[in-house]
PDB file of C-alpha atoms in Angstrom:
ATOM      1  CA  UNK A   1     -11.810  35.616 -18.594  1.00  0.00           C
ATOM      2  CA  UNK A   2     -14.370  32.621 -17.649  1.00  0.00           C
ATOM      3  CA  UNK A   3     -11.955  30.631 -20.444  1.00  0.00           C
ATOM      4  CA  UNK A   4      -8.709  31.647 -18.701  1.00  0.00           C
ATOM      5  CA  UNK A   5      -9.598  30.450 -15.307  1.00  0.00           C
ATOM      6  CA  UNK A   6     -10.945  26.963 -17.101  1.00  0.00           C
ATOM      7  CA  UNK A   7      -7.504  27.130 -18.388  1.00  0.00           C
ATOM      8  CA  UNK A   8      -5.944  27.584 -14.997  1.00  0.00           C
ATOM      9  CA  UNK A   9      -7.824  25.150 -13.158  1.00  0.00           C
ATOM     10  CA  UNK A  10      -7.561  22.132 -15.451  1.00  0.00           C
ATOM     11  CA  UNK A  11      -3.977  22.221 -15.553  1.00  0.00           C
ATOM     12  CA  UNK A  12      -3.551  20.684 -12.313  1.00  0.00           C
ATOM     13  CA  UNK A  13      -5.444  18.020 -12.907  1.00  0.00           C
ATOM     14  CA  UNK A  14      -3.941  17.167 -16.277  1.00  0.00           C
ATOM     15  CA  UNK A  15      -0.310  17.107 -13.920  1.00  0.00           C
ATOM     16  CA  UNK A  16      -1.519  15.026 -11.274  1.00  0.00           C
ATOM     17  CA  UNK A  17      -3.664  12.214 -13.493  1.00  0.00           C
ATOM     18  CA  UNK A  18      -0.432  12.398 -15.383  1.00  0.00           C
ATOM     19  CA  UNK A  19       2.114  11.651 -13.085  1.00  0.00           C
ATOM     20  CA  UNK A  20       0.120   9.554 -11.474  1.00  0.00           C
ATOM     21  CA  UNK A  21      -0.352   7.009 -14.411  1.00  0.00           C
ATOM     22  CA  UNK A  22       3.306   7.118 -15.223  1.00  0.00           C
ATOM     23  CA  UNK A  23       4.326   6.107 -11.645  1.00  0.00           C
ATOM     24  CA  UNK A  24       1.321   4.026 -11.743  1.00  0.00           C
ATOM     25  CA  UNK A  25       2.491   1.722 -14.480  1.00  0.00           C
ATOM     26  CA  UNK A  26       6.110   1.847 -13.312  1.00  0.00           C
ATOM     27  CA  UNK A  27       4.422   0.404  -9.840  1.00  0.00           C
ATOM     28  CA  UNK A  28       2.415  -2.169 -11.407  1.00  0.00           C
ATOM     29  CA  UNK A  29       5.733  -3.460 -13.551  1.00  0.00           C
ATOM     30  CA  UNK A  30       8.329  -3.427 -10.929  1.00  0.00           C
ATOM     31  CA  UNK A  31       6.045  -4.478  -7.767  1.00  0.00           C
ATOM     32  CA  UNK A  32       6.481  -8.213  -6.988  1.00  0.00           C
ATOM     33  CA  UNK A  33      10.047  -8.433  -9.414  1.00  0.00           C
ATOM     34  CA  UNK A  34      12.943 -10.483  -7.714  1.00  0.00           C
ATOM     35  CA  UNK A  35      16.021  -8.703  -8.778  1.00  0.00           C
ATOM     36  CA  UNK A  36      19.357 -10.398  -8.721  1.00  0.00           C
ATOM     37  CA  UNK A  37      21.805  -9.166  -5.811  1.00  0.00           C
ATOM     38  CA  UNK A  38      25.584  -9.074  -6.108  1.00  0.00           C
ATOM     39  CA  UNK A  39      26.176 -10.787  -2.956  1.00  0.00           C
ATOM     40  CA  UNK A  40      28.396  -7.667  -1.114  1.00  0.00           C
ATOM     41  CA  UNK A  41      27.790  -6.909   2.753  1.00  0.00           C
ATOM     42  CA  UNK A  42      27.587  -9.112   5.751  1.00  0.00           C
ATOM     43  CA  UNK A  43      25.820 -12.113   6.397  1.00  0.00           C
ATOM     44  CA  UNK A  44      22.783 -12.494   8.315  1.00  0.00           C
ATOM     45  CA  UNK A  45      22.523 -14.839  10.994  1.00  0.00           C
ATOM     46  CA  UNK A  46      19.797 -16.634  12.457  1.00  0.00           C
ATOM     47  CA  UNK A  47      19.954 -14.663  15.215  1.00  0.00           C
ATOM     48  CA  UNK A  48      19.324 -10.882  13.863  1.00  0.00           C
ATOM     49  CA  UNK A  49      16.289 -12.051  12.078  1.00  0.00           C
ATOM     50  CA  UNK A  50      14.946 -14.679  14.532  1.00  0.00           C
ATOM     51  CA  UNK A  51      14.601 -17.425  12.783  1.00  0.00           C
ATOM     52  CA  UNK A  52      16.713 -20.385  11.363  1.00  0.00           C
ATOM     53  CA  UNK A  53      18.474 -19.994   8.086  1.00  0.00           C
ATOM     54  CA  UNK A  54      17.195 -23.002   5.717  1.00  0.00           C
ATOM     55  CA  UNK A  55      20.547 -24.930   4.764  1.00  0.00           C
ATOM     56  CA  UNK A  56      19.640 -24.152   0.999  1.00  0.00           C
ATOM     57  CA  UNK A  57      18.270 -20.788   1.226  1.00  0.00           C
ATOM     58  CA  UNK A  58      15.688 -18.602   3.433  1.00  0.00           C
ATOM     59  CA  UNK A  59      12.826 -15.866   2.450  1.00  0.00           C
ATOM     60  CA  UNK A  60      13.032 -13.094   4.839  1.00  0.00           C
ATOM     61  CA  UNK A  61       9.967 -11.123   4.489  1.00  0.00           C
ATOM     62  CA  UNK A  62       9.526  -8.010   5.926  1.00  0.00           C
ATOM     63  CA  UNK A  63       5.507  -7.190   6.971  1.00  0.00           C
ATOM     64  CA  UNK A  64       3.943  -4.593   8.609  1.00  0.00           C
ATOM     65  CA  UNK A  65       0.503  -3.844   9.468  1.00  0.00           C
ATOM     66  CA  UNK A  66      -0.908  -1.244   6.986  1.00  0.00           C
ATOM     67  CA  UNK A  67       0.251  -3.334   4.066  1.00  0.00           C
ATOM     68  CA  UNK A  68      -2.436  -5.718   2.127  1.00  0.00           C
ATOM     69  CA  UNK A  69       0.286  -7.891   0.064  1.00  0.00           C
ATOM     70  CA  UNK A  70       1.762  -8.528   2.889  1.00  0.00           C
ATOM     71  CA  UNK A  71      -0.717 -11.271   3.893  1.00  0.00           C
ATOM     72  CA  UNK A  72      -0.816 -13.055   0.290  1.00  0.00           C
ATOM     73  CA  UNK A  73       3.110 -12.541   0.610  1.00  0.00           C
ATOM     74  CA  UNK A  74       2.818 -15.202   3.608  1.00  0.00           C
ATOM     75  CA  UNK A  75       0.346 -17.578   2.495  1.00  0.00           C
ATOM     76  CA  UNK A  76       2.589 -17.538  -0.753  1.00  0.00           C
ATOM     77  CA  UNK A  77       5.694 -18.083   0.818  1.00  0.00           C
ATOM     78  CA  UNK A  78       4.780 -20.369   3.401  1.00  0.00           C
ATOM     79  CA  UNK A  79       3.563 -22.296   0.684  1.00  0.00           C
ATOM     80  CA  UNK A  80       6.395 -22.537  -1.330  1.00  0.00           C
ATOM     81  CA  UNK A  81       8.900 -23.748   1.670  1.00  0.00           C
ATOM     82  CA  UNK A  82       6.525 -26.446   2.760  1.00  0.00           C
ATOM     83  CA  UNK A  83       7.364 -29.000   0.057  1.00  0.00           C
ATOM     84  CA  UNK A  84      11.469 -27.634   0.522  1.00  0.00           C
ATOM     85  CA  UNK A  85      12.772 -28.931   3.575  1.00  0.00           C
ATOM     86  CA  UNK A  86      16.236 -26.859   3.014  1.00  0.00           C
ATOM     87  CA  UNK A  87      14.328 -23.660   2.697  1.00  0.00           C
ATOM     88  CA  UNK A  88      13.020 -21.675   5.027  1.00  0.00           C
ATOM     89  CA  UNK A  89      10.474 -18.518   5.746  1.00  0.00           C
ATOM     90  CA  UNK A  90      10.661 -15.965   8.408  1.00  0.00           C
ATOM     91  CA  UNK A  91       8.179 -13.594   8.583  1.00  0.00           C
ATOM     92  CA  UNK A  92       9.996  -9.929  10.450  1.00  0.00           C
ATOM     93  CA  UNK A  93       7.468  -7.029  11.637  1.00  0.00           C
ATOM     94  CA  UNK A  94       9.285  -4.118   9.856  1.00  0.00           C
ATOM     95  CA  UNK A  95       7.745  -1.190  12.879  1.00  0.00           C
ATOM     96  CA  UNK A  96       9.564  -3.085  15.670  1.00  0.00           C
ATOM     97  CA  UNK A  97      13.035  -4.150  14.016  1.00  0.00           C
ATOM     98  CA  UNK A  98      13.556  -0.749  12.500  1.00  0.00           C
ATOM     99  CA  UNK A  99      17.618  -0.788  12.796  1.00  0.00           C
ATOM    100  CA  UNK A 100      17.287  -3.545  10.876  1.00  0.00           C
ATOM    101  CA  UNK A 101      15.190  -1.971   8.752  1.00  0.00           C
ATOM    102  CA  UNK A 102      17.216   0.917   8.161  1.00  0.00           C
ATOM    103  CA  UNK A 103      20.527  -1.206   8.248  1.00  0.00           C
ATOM    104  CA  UNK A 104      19.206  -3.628   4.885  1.00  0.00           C
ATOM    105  CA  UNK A 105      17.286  -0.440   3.260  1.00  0.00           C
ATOM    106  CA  UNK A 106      13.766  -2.019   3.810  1.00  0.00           C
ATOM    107  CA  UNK A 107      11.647   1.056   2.010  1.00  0.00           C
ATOM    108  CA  UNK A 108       8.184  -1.009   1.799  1.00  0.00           C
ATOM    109  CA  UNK A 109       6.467  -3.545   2.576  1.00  0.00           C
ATOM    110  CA  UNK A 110       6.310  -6.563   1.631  1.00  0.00           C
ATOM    111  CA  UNK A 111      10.010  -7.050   1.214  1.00  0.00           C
ATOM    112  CA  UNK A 112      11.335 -10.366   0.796  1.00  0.00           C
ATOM    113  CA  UNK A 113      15.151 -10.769   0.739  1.00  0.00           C
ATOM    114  CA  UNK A 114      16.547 -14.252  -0.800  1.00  0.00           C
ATOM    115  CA  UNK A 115      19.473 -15.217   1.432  1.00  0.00           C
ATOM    116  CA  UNK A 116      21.517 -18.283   0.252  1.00  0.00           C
ATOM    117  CA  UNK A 117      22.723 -21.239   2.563  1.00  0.00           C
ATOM    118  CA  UNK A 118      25.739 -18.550   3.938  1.00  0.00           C
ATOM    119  CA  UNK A 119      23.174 -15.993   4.792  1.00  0.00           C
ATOM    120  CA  UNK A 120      23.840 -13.688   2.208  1.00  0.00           C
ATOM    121  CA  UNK A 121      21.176 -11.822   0.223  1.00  0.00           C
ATOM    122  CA  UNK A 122      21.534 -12.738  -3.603  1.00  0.00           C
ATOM    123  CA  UNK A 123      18.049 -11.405  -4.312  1.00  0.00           C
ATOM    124  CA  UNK A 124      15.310  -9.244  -2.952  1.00  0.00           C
ATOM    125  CA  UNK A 125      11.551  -8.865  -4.434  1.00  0.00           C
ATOM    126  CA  UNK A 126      10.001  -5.727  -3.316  1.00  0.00           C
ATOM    127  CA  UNK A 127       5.962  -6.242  -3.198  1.00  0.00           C
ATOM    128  CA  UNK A 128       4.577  -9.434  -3.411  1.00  0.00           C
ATOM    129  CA  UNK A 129       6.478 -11.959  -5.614  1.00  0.00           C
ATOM    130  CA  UNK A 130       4.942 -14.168  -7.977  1.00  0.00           C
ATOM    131  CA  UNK A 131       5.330 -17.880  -7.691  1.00  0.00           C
ATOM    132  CA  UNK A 132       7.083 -19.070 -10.867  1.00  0.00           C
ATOM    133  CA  UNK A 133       9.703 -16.118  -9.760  1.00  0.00           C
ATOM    134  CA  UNK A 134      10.382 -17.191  -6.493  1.00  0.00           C
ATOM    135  CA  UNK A 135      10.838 -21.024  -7.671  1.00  0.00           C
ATOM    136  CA  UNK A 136      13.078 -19.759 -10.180  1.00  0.00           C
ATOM    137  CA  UNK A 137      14.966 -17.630  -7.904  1.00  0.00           C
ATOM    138  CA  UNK A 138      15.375 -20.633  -5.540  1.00  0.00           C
ATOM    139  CA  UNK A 139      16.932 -23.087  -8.219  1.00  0.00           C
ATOM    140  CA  UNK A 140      19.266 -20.302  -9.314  1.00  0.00           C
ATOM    141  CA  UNK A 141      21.053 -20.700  -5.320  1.00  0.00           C
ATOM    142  CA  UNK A 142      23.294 -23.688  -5.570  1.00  0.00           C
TER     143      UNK A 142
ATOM    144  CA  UNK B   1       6.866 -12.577  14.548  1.00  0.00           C
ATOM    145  CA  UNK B   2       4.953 -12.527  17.782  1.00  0.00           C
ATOM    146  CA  UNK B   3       3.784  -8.514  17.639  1.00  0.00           C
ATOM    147  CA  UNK B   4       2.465  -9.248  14.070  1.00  0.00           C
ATOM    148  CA  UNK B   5       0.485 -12.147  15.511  1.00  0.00           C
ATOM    149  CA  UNK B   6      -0.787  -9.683  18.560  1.00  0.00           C
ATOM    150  CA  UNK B   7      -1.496  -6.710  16.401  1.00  0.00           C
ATOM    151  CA  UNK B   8      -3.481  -9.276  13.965  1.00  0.00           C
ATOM    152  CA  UNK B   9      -7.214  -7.846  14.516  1.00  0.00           C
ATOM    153  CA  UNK B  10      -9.821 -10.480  13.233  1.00  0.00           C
ATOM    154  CA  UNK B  11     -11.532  -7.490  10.965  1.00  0.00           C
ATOM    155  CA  UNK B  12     -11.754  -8.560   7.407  1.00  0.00           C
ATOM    156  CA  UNK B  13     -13.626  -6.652   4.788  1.00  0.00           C
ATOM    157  CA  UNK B  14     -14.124  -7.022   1.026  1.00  0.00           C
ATOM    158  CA  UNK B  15     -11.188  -5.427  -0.942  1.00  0.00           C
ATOM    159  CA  UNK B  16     -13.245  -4.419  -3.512  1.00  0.00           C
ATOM    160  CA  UNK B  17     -15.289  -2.134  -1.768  1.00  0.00           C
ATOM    161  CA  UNK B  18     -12.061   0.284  -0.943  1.00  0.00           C
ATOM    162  CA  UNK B  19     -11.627   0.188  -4.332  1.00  0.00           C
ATOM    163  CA  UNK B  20     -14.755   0.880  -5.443  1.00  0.00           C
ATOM    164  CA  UNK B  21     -14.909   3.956  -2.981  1.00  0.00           C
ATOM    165  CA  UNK B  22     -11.569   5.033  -4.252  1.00  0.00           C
ATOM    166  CA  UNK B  23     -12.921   5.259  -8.137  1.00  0.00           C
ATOM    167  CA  UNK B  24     -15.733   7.803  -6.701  1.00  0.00           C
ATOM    168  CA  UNK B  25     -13.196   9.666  -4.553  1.00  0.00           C
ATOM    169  CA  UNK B  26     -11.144  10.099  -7.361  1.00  0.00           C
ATOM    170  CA  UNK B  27     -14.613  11.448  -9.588  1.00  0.00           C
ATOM    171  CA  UNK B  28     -15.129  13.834  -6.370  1.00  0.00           C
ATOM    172  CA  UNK B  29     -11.889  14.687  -5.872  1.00  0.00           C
ATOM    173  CA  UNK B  30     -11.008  15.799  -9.571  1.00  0.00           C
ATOM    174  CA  UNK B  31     -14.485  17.899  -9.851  1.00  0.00           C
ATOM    175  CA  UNK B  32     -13.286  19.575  -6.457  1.00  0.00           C
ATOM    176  CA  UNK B  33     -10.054  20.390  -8.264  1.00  0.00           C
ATOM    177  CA  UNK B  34     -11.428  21.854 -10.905  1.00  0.00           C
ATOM    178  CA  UNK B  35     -13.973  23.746  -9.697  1.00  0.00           C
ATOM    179  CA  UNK B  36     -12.357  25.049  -6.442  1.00  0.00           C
ATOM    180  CA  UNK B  37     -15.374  23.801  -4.485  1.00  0.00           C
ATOM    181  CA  UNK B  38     -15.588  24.040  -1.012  1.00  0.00           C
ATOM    182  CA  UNK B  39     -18.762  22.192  -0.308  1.00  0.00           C
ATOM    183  CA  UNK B  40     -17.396  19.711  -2.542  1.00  0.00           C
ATOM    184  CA  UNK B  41     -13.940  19.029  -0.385  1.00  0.00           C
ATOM    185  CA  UNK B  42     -16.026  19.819   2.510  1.00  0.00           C
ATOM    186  CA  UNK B  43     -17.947  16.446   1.895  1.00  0.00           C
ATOM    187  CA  UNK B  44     -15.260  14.294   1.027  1.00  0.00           C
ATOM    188  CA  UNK B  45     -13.197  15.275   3.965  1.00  0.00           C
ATOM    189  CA  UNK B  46     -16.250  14.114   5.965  1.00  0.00           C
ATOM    190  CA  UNK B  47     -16.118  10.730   4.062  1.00  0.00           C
ATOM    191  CA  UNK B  48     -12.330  10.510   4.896  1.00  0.00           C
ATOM    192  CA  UNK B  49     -13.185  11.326   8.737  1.00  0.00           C
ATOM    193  CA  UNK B  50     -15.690   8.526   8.814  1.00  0.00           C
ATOM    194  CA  UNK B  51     -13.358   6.319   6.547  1.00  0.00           C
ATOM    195  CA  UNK B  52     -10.186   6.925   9.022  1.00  0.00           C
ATOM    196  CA  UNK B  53     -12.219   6.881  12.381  1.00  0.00           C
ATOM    197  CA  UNK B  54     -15.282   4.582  12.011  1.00  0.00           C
ATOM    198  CA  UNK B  55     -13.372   2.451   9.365  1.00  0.00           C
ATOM    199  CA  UNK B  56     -13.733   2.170   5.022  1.00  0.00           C
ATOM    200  CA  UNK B  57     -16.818   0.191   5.463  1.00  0.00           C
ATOM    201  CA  UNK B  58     -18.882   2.718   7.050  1.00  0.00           C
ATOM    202  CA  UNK B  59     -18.387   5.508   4.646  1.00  0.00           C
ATOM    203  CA  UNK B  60     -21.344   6.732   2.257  1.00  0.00           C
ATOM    204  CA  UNK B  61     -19.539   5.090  -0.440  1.00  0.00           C
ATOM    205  CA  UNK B  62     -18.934   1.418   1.175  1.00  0.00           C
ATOM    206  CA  UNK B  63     -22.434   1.913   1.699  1.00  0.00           C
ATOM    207  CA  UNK B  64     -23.127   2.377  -2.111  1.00  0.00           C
ATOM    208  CA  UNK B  65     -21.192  -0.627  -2.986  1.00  0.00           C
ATOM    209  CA  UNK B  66     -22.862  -2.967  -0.589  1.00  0.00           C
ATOM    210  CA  UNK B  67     -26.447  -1.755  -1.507  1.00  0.00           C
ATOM    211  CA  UNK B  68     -25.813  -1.603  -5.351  1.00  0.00           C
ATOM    212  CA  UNK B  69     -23.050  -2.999  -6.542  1.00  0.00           C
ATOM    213  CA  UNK B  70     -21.731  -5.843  -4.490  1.00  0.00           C
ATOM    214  CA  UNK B  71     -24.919  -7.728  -5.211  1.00  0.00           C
ATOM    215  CA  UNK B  72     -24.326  -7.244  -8.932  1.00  0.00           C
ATOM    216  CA  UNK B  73     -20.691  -8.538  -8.624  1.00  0.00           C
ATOM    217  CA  UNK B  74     -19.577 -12.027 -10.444  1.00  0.00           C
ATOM    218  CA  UNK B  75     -16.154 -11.965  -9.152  1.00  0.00           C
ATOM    219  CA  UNK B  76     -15.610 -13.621  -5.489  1.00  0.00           C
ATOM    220  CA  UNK B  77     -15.130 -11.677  -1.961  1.00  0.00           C
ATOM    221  CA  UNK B  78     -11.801 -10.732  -1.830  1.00  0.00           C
ATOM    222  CA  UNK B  79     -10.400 -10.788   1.927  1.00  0.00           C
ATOM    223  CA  UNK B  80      -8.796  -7.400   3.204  1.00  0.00           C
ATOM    224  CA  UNK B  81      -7.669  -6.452   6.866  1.00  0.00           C
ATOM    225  CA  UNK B  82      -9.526  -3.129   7.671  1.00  0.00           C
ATOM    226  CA  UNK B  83      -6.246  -0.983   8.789  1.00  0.00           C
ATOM    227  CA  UNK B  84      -4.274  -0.637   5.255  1.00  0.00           C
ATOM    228  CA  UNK B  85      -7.583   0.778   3.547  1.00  0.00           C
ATOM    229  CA  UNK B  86      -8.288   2.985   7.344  1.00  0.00           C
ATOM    230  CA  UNK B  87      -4.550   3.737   7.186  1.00  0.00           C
ATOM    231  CA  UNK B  88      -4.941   5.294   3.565  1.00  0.00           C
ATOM    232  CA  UNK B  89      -8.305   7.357   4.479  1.00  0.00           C
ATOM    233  CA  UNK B  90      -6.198   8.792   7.293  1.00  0.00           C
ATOM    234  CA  UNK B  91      -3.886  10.315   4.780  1.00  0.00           C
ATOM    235  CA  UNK B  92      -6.587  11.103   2.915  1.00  0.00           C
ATOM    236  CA  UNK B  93      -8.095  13.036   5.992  1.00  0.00           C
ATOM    237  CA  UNK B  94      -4.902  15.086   6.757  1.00  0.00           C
ATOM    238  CA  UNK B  95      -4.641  16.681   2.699  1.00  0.00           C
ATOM    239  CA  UNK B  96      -8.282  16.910   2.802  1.00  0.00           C
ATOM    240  CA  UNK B  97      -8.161  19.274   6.034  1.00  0.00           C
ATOM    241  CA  UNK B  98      -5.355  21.024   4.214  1.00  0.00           C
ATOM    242  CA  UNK B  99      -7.204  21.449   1.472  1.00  0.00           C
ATOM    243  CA  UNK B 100     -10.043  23.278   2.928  1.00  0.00           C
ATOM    244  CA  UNK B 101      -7.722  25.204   5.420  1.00  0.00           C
ATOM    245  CA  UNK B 102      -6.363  26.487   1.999  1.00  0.00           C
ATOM    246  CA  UNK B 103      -9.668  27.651   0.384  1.00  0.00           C
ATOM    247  CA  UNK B 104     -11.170  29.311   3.123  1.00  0.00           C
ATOM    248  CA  UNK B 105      -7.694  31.005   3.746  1.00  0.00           C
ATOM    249  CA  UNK B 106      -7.789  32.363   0.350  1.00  0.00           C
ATOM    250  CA  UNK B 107      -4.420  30.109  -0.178  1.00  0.00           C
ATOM    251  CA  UNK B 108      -6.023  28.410  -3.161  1.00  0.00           C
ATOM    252  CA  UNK B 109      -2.665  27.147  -4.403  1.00  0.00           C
ATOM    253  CA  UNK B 110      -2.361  25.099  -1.027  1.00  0.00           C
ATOM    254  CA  UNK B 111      -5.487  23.501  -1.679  1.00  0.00           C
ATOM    255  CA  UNK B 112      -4.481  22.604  -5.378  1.00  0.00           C
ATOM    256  CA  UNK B 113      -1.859  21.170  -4.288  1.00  0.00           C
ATOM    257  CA  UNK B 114      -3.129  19.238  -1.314  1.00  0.00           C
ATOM    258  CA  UNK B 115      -6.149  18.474  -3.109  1.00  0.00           C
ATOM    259  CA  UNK B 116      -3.725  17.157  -6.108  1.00  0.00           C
ATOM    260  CA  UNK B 117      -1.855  14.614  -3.759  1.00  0.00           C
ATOM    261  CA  UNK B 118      -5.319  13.120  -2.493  1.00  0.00           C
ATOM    262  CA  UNK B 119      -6.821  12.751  -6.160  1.00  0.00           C
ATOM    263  CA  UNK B 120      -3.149  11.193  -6.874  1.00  0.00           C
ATOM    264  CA  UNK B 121      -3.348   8.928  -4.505  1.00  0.00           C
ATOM    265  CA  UNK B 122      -6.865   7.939  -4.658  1.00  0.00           C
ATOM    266  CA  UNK B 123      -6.659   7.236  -8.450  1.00  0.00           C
ATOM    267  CA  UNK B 124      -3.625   5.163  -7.919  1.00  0.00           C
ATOM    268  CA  UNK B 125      -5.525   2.832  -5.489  1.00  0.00           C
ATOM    269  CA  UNK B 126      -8.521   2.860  -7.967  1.00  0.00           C
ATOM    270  CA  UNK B 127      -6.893   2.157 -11.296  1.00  0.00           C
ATOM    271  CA  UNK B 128      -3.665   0.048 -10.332  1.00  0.00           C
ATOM    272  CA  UNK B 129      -4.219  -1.340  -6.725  1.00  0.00           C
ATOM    273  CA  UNK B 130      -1.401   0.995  -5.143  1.00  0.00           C
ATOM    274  CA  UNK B 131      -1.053   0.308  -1.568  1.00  0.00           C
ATOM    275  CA  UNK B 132      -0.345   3.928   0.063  1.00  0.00           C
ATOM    276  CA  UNK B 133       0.210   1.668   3.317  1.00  0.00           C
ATOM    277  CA  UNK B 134       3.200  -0.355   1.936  1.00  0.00           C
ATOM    278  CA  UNK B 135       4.666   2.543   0.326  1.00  0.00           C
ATOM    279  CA  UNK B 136       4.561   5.335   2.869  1.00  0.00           C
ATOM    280  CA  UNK B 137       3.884   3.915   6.686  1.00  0.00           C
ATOM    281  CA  UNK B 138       7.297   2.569   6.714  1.00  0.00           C
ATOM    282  CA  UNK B 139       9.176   5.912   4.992  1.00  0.00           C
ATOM    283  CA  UNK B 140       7.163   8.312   7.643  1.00  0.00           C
ATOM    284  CA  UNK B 141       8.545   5.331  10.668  1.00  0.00           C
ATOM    285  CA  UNK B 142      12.049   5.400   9.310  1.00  0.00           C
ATOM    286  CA  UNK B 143      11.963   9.452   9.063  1.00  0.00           C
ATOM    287  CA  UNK B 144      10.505   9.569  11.953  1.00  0.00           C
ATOM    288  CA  UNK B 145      12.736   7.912  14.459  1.00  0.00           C
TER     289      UNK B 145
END
């Protein structure tokens, strides 16, 4: 009996720590990636997200305020653009530009789209992206 | 841009303390599991209470860290803004109360459950930095509206 409800009441645990660590590791390896885009959809203009488009590319990062990457997303990014006059960073609050949100698929945050000189998104990091990536993703747009 | 800027509060704690706190909530957490115990949930869903109200850094377990092992720490202060750690002690809070709304209900398979999804959470902060903040805040806004 005493073994039996053991039994019972460890199984949960063993799920949970389980699942956990599999999602965990599948967090840790795809947080921060820049994935290619197909370019497809419309253009976005300097207008919708509030900021001018850099006339090589522009980092659109989306922040909000319960989000800790978010600020080493910034510091990162703003870094990067200041030595590359043809690309830009605009920073977007996610809670307060929710159609926009809901119209490019933002699910987290940080969420920085790569947009190329037209305005269309050839790549998107979700997380915070590392350096070497985003220089490398920047070449890449012509 | 400019709401960001407004919302910006000037409170900055040490990331590692949240962390810290989240390794022990995930030891309490996982005995409570296992051994059904109410005083056990009880306690950490005061912890969460203080954590989501007061803020992280005022919870029995920030207090642990500062007195014993901050001091004993090589690695440097790591900068956090208070809300994203507050934010995930809030959630914490809500499956705590369900938790122990469970037990004393005699629903014990509502407090596995919500118990499971704290512990979850908590061990995912702890062992591989998850931000519940990033993940969820913007899924419950977009639901939501």
């Amino acid at each position: 009996m005493a073994q039996t409800t053991l039994v019972k009441s460890f199984l949960p645990i063993l799920i949970v720590l389980g699942s956990a660590a599999a999602y965990g590791l599948w967090y840790q390896k795809s947080r921060g990636k820049i994935q290619a885009k197909a370019i497809s959809g419309k253009a976005l203009t300097a207008s919708i997200i509030g900021g001018d488009l850099g006339s090589r590319a522009t980092l659109v990062q989306f922040s909000s305020a319960f989000c800790t990457p978010c600020r080493a997303t910034r510091t990162l990014l703003e870094n990067v653009v200041a030595d590359l006059s043809d690309v830009r960073h605009v920073e977007i609050d996610a809670e307060t530009n929710l159609e926009l949100v809901r119209k490019l698929d933002i699910r987290s945050t940080p969420t920085t789209l790569i947009l190329n000189s037209s305005g269309l998104e050839v790549g998107r990091a979700v997380g915070a992206p590392k350096r070497d990536q985003v220089f490398a993703a920047l070449a890449a747009i012509k | 841009m400019t709401t960001l800027e407004k919302n910006q509060t000037p409170v900055v704690i040490d990331a590692r303390g949240p962390r810290f706190s989240a390794a022990i909530t995930v030891f309490v957490l996982a005995t409570a599991l296992v051994t059904q115990s109410l005083p056990l949930i009880t306690f950490q869903l005061v912890v969460f209470l203080i954590g989501a109200t007061k803020g992280p850094q005022f919870t029995p377990y920030a207090f642990l860290f500062k007195s014993l092992i901050k001091p004993r720490l090589k690695s440097e202060f790591v900068p956090e803004d208070v809300r994203p750690p507050r934010f995930a002690q809030a959630v914490g809070l809500i499956f705590a109360t369900i938790a122990v709304a469970g037990l004393l209900s005699g629903a014990t398979i509502v407090f596995t459950v919500a118990t499971g999804f704290a512990l979850a959470a908590a061990f995912l902060n702890a062992a591989f930095n998850y931000c519940l903040g990033c993940e969820v805040y913007l899924l419950l806004l977009r639901a939501r509206r």
